[in-house]
Amino acid sequence: MTAAAPLRVHAPVRTATPRRYVLCRPDHFEVTYAINPWMDPAEPVDRARAVAQWDILRATLEAHGHTVDTVPGEPGLPDMVFAANSGIVIGGLAMSARFHHPERSAEGPHFHRWFAGRDLRELRGAAEINEGEGDFAYAGERILGGVGFRCSLSAHDEVARYFDLPVVSLELIDPRFYHLDTALMVLDATTVAYYPAAFSPAARAVLAELYPDAILADEADAVSFGLNGLSDGRHVFVDPGATGLIAQLRERGFEPVPVDVSELRKGGGGVKCCVLEQHTRRDTTAG
Ligand SMILES: CN(C)C(=N)NCCC[C@H](N)C(=O)O
């Protein structure tokens, strides 16, 4: 009798869909204040390096078939490069951000004015503190919402009402991962990757129930800002230092595309922080 062939499990074939993103070139990037544990105004910043890395990020997104719109940066607003914080755009509805820290509050009106010049069905400025896609991740039939450091449950209610989508509130507990998108990445409408220890036990239970097949990242991947990556359904633009996560993404059929924005890490942001997605509204895919 011949031995049975070992069972081989094939990763699913992943499909990329073209996306439209908003970025802001770090022409005014610097670290002059500290509003998260990654920022140290005493550490020198090489702005030319930050710009060069950002230029590669932009070119990489475009080379993968995506459209990049850019918002002009403003002198004196060094964190504008983190355009993911500018708001939330889903299906032609946009909500511009209201920042938690006074150091960033003037960014809100700049981004709002930029959104006002876009072809949107409706635009509203957030009434509650809301740092856009930093704490809100569109995942197909729901929005995942971070709470604990920057935005509150009342912001989650406001977002749920405006976009007419349920917001699943997830409490963040580690100050290094102060925005949801530093600890969790949506890969497609049914797949996420996250670092469990960044979440409260209750939030972990919710994530385990919603995403039993999630990719679980370890601390090394999380501190490399690996979860602060961006997926188009197939390609995952990710920090090259997140080697464990990169291997797991490959095993699951995704195609990791390493992009180094380490100079911007001095401001506390990675790849995803630099990118706001203008989502189309789909009920079954995070498009
Ligand atoms: C998800 N995104 C956008 C981020 N995590 N943003 C980085 C913001 C960095 C900024 N110095 C701040 O602390 O607000």
GROMACS .gro file of C-alpha atoms and ligand atoms in nm:
model
  301
    1MET     CA    1   0.000   0.000   0.000
    2THR     CA    2   0.143   0.337  -0.097
    3ALA     CA    3   0.160   0.621   0.155
    4ALA     CA    4  -0.090   0.904   0.101
    5ALA     CA    5   0.062   1.214  -0.056
    6PRO     CA    6   0.107   1.495   0.199
    7LEU     CA    7  -0.182   1.738   0.195
    8ARG     CA    8  -0.084   2.068   0.035
    9VAL     CA    9  -0.284   2.375   0.122
   10HIS     CA   10  -0.269   2.637  -0.151
   11ALA     CA   11  -0.289   3.004  -0.063
   12PRO     CA   12  -0.576   3.179  -0.240
   13VAL     CA   13  -0.501   3.383  -0.552
   14ARG     CA   14  -0.527   3.747  -0.450
   15THR     CA   15  -0.653   4.018  -0.683
   16ALA     CA   16  -0.542   4.380  -0.675
   17THR     CA   17  -0.796   4.652  -0.750
   18PRO     CA   18  -0.686   5.002  -0.850
   19ARG     CA   19  -0.714   5.253  -0.568
   20ARG     CA   20  -0.716   5.629  -0.537
   21TYR     CA   21  -0.500   5.772  -0.262
   22VAL     CA   22  -0.425   6.110  -0.102
   23LEU     CA   23  -0.067   6.192  -0.001
   24CYS     CA   24   0.114   6.503   0.119
   25ARG     CA   25   0.482   6.548   0.033
   26PRO     CA   26   0.695   6.603   0.347
   27ASP     CA   27   0.831   6.937   0.225
   28HIS     CA   28   0.782   7.081   0.575
   29PHE     CA   29   0.850   6.766   0.776
   30GLU     CA   30   1.038   6.810   1.102
   31VAL     CA   31   1.005   6.697   1.463
   32THR     CA   32   0.962   7.004   1.680
   33TYR     CA   33   0.722   6.856   1.938
   34ALA     CA   34   0.651   6.514   2.084
   35ILE     CA   35   0.291   6.393   2.081
   36ASN     CA   36   0.362   6.021   2.059
   37PRO     CA   37   0.635   5.799   2.205
   38TRP     CA   38   0.825   5.779   1.875
   39MET     CA   39   0.891   6.154   1.850
   40ASP     CA   40   1.205   6.309   1.997
   41PRO     CA   41   1.271   6.671   1.900
   42ALA     CA   42   1.635   6.626   2.006
   43GLU     CA   43   1.693   6.366   1.733
   44PRO     CA   44   1.792   6.528   1.402
   45VAL     CA   45   1.564   6.479   1.102
   46ASP     CA   46   1.700   6.451   0.751
   47ARG     CA   47   1.421   6.611   0.551
   48ALA     CA   48   1.584   6.542   0.215
   49ARG     CA   49   1.591   6.173   0.305
   50ALA     CA   50   1.227   6.187   0.416
   51VAL     CA   51   1.130   6.346   0.083
   52ALA     CA   52   1.333   6.091  -0.115
   53GLN     CA   53   1.166   5.802   0.069
   54TRP     CA   54   0.822   5.958   0.018
   55ASP     CA   55   0.894   6.006  -0.354
   56ILE     CA   56   0.968   5.633  -0.376
   57LEU     CA   57   0.646   5.553  -0.188
   58ARG     CA   58   0.446   5.761  -0.432
   59ALA     CA   59   0.621   5.614  -0.737
   60THR     CA   60   0.570   5.261  -0.602
   61LEU     CA   61   0.196   5.315  -0.557
   62GLU     CA   62   0.169   5.456  -0.908
   63ALA     CA   63   0.379   5.176  -1.056
   64HIS     CA   64   0.124   4.933  -0.913
   65GLY     CA   65  -0.158   5.103  -1.100
   66HIS     CA   66  -0.291   5.333  -0.829
   67THR     CA   67  -0.380   5.700  -0.857
   68VAL     CA   68  -0.217   5.945  -0.620
   69ASP     CA   69  -0.367   6.288  -0.546
   70THR     CA   70  -0.149   6.523  -0.345
   71VAL     CA   71  -0.236   6.788  -0.089
   72PRO     CA   72   0.016   7.072  -0.058
   73GLY     CA   73   0.190   7.077   0.279
   74GLU     CA   74   0.197   7.391   0.493
   75PRO     CA   75   0.498   7.548   0.665
   76GLY     CA   76   0.469   7.500   1.041
   77LEU     CA   77   0.253   7.188   1.009
   78PRO     CA   78   0.520   6.918   0.999
   79ASP     CA   79   0.283   6.623   1.049
   80MET     CA   80   0.073   6.693   0.739
   81VAL     CA   81   0.274   6.423   0.563
   82PHE     CA   82   0.065   6.178   0.765
   83ALA     CA   83  -0.228   6.227   0.529
   84ALA     CA   84  -0.411   5.919   0.658
   85ASN     CA   85  -0.512   6.143   0.946
   86SER     CA   86  -0.680   6.397   0.717
   87GLY     CA   87  -1.020   6.231   0.718
   88ILE     CA   88  -1.228   5.938   0.597
   89VAL     CA   89  -1.357   5.899   0.242
   90ILE     CA   90  -1.598   5.620   0.153
   91GLY     CA   91  -1.826   5.611  -0.148
   92GLY     CA   92  -1.813   5.983  -0.223
   93LEU     CA   93  -1.882   6.083   0.138
   94ALA     CA   94  -1.599   6.250   0.322
   95MET     CA   95  -1.547   6.356   0.682
   96SER     CA   96  -1.247   6.575   0.748
   97ALA     CA   97  -1.049   6.532   1.068
   98ARG     CA   98  -1.054   6.713   1.401
   99PHE     CA   99  -0.719   6.660   1.570
  100HIS     CA  100  -0.665   6.568   1.933
  101HIS     CA  101  -0.343   6.764   1.988
  102PRO     CA  102  -0.331   7.143   1.950
  103GLU     CA  103  -0.002   7.101   1.758
  104ARG     CA  104  -0.199   6.942   1.473
  105SER     CA  105  -0.533   7.120   1.500
  106ALA     CA  106  -0.461   7.367   1.218
  107GLU     CA  107  -0.423   7.077   0.975
  108GLY     CA  108  -0.799   7.010   0.992
  109PRO     CA  109  -0.908   7.325   0.802
  110HIS     CA  110  -0.631   7.278   0.541
  111PHE     CA  111  -0.738   6.926   0.463
  112HIS     CA  112  -1.105   7.030   0.473
  113ARG     CA  113  -1.044   7.299   0.210
  114TRP     CA  114  -0.865   7.046  -0.007
  115PHE     CA  115  -1.153   6.799   0.021
  116ALA     CA  116  -1.396   7.082  -0.065
  117GLY     CA  117  -1.227   7.114  -0.404
  118ARG     CA  118  -1.281   6.746  -0.483
  119ASP     CA  119  -1.567   6.587  -0.663
  120LEU     CA  120  -1.743   6.450  -0.355
  121ARG     CA  121  -2.112   6.385  -0.293
  122GLU     CA  122  -2.091   6.529   0.056
  123LEU     CA  123  -1.827   6.667   0.290
  124ARG     CA  124  -1.854   6.726   0.662
  125GLY     CA  125  -1.599   6.833   0.922
  126ALA     CA  126  -1.591   6.595   1.218
  127ALA     CA  127  -1.762   6.739   1.526
  128GLU     CA  128  -1.583   6.493   1.756
  129ILE     CA  129  -1.208   6.438   1.782
  130ASN     CA  130  -1.134   6.215   1.485
  131GLU     CA  131  -0.795   6.153   1.322
  132GLY     CA  132  -0.933   5.997   1.008
  133GLU     CA  133  -0.794   5.669   0.887
  134GLY     CA  134  -0.552   5.669   1.177
  135ASP     CA  135  -0.834   5.529   1.389
  136PHE     CA  136  -1.092   5.421   1.131
  137ALA     CA  137  -1.030   5.133   0.892
  138TYR     CA  138  -1.289   5.056   0.628
  139ALA     CA  139  -1.328   4.680   0.599
  140GLY     CA  140  -1.606   4.615   0.349
  141GLU     CA  141  -1.926   4.582   0.544
  142ARG     CA  142  -1.799   4.754   0.855
  143ILE     CA  143  -1.555   5.011   0.984
  144LEU     CA  144  -1.308   4.911   1.253
  145GLY     CA  145  -1.255   5.196   1.499
  146GLY     CA  146  -0.969   5.248   1.743
  147VAL     CA  147  -1.041   5.411   2.079
  148GLY     CA  148  -0.826   5.494   2.378
  149PHE     CA  149  -0.559   5.743   2.280
  150ARG     CA  150  -0.682   5.982   2.015
  151CYS     CA  151  -1.051   5.936   1.951
  152SER     CA  152  -1.352   5.854   2.165
  153LEU     CA  153  -1.661   5.638   2.136
  154SER     CA  154  -1.865   5.946   2.050
  155ALA     CA  155  -1.648   5.984   1.739
  156HIS     CA  156  -1.730   5.624   1.649
  157ASP     CA  157  -2.103   5.704   1.676
  158GLU     CA  158  -2.061   6.009   1.457
  159VAL     CA  159  -1.878   5.808   1.190
  160ALA     CA  160  -2.131   5.522   1.199
  161ARG     CA  161  -2.420   5.764   1.149
  162TYR     CA  162  -2.256   5.962   0.871
  163PHE     CA  163  -2.133   5.668   0.664
  164ASP     CA  164  -2.428   5.445   0.757
  165LEU     CA  165  -2.194   5.160   0.844
  166PRO     CA  166  -2.142   4.980   1.174
  167VAL     CA  167  -1.828   5.086   1.359
  168VAL     CA  168  -1.671   4.809   1.566
  169SER     CA  169  -1.494   4.980   1.857
  170LEU     CA  170  -1.158   4.835   1.954
  171GLU     CA  171  -0.974   4.964   2.259
  172LEU     CA  172  -0.602   5.030   2.217
  173ILE     CA  173  -0.391   4.994   2.532
  174ASP     CA  174  -0.024   5.038   2.435
  175PRO     CA  175   0.083   5.402   2.383
  176ARG     CA  176   0.333   5.298   2.113
  177PHE     CA  177   0.033   5.194   1.905
  178TYR     CA  178  -0.176   5.503   1.959
  179HIS     CA  179  -0.370   5.481   1.633
  180LEU     CA  180  -0.555   5.173   1.515
  181ASP     CA  181  -0.353   5.161   1.193
  182THR     CA  182  -0.030   5.114   1.386
  183ALA     CA  183  -0.164   4.786   1.528
  184LEU     CA  184  -0.403   4.652   1.264
  185MET     CA  185  -0.401   4.639   0.886
  186VAL     CA  186  -0.700   4.554   0.667
  187LEU     CA  187  -0.580   4.328   0.385
  188ASP     CA  188  -0.919   4.273   0.221
  189ALA     CA  189  -1.280   4.274   0.336
  190THR     CA  190  -1.240   3.951   0.528
  191THR     CA  191  -0.871   3.943   0.618
  192VAL     CA  192  -0.682   4.153   0.869
  193ALA     CA  193  -0.343   4.138   1.036
  194TYR     CA  194  -0.296   4.271   1.389
  195TYR     CA  195  -0.077   4.273   1.697
  196PRO     CA  196  -0.296   4.131   1.976
  197ALA     CA  197  -0.109   4.286   2.271
  198ALA     CA  198  -0.194   4.635   2.146
  199PHE     CA  199  -0.562   4.570   2.224
  200SER     CA  200  -0.764   4.528   2.543
  201PRO     CA  201  -0.881   4.174   2.623
  202ALA     CA  202  -1.234   4.269   2.514
  203ALA     CA  203  -1.111   4.402   2.180
  204ARG     CA  204  -0.899   4.091   2.127
  205ALA     CA  205  -1.207   3.875   2.180
  206VAL     CA  206  -1.402   4.079   1.924
  207LEU     CA  207  -1.119   4.051   1.669
  208ALA     CA  208  -1.085   3.676   1.727
  209GLU     CA  209  -1.455   3.631   1.665
  210LEU     CA  210  -1.474   3.853   1.356
  211TYR     CA  211  -1.147   3.737   1.201
  212PRO     CA  212  -1.067   3.380   1.310
  213ASP     CA  213  -0.815   3.352   1.024
  214ALA     CA  214  -0.637   3.679   1.094
  215ILE     CA  215  -0.261   3.707   1.059
  216LEU     CA  216  -0.118   3.768   1.406
  217ALA     CA  217   0.191   3.985   1.413
  218ASP     CA  218   0.450   3.976   1.689
  219GLU     CA  219   0.600   4.267   1.877
  220ALA     CA  220   0.905   4.291   1.648
  221ASP     CA  221   0.682   4.332   1.343
  222ALA     CA  222   0.462   4.581   1.526
  223VAL     CA  223   0.751   4.803   1.639
  224SER     CA  224   0.882   4.798   1.281
  225PHE     CA  225   0.545   4.954   1.189
  226GLY     CA  226   0.475   4.647   0.977
  227LEU     CA  227   0.105   4.674   1.053
  228ASN     CA  228   0.110   5.029   0.928
  229GLY     CA  229   0.097   4.891   0.576
  230LEU     CA  230  -0.139   4.926   0.288
  231SER     CA  231  -0.310   4.655   0.085
  232ASP     CA  232  -0.472   4.675  -0.257
  233GLY     CA  233  -0.608   4.323  -0.217
  234ARG     CA  234  -0.290   4.162  -0.348
  235HIS     CA  235   0.012   4.387  -0.300
  236VAL     CA  236   0.090   4.491   0.053
  237PHE     CA  237   0.311   4.800   0.078
  238VAL     CA  238   0.492   4.731   0.401
  239ASP     CA  239   0.795   4.826   0.608
  240PRO     CA  240   1.092   4.607   0.506
  241GLY     CA  241   1.183   4.550   0.873
  242ALA     CA  242   0.866   4.353   0.942
  243THR     CA  243   1.023   4.028   0.825
  244GLY     CA  244   0.797   3.788   1.016
  245LEU     CA  245   0.485   3.961   0.892
  246ILE     CA  246   0.621   3.969   0.537
  247ALA     CA  247   0.673   3.591   0.547
  248GLN     CA  248   0.319   3.538   0.677
  249LEU     CA  249   0.172   3.762   0.407
  250ARG     CA  250   0.353   3.558   0.141
  251GLU     CA  251   0.225   3.231   0.284
  252ARG     CA  252  -0.128   3.368   0.261
  253GLY     CA  253  -0.095   3.459  -0.106
  254PHE     CA  254  -0.031   3.832  -0.069
  255GLU     CA  255   0.261   3.998  -0.244
  256PRO     CA  256   0.458   4.213   0.000
  257VAL     CA  257   0.612   4.524  -0.153
  258PRO     CA  258   0.870   4.663   0.092
  259VAL     CA  259   0.877   5.043   0.115
  260ASP     CA  260   1.117   5.215   0.353
  261VAL     CA  261   0.990   5.537   0.512
  262SER     CA  262   1.215   5.511   0.817
  263GLU     CA  263   1.292   5.884   0.826
  264LEU     CA  264   0.921   5.953   0.876
  265ARG     CA  265   0.917   5.705   1.165
  266LYS     CA  266   1.078   5.988   1.365
  267GLY     CA  267   0.735   6.153   1.349
  268GLY     CA  268   0.565   5.832   1.458
  269GLY     CA  269   0.430   5.718   1.123
  270GLY     CA  270   0.489   5.450   0.863
  271VAL     CA  271   0.367   5.372   0.512
  272LYS     CA  272  -0.005   5.373   0.591
  273CYS     CA  273   0.015   5.694   0.789
  274CYS     CA  274   0.126   5.867   0.470
  275VAL     CA  275  -0.172   5.746   0.268
  276LEU     CA  276  -0.543   5.817   0.286
  277GLU     CA  277  -0.750   5.591   0.065
  278GLN     CA  278  -1.051   5.735  -0.117
  279HIS     CA  279  -1.261   5.421  -0.088
  280THR     CA  280  -1.536   5.327  -0.322
  281ARG     CA  281  -1.832   5.181  -0.137
  282ARG     CA  282  -1.854   4.809  -0.176
  283ASP     CA  283  -2.030   4.575   0.053
  284THR     CA  284  -1.818   4.271  -0.003
  285THR     CA  285  -1.469   4.398  -0.073
  286ALA     CA  286  -1.263   4.669   0.087
  287GLY     CA  287  -1.230   4.865  -0.234
  288LIG     C1  288  -0.223   5.627   1.094
  288LIG     N1  289  -0.154   5.741   1.104
  288LIG     C2  290  -0.177   5.837   1.007
  288LIG     C3  291  -0.071   5.759   1.200
  288LIG     N2  292  -0.051   5.674   1.284
  288LIG     N3  293  -0.025   5.880   1.197
  288LIG     C4  294   0.099   5.923   1.234
  288LIG     C5  295   0.081   6.052   1.301
  288LIG     C6  296   0.207   6.103   1.357
  288LIG     C7  297   0.192   6.233   1.427
  288LIG     N4  298   0.319   6.279   1.473
  288LIG     C8  299   0.098   6.222   1.544
  288LIG     O1  300   0.140   6.179   1.651
  288LIG     O2  301  -0.019   6.257   1.531
   0.00000   0.00000   0.00000
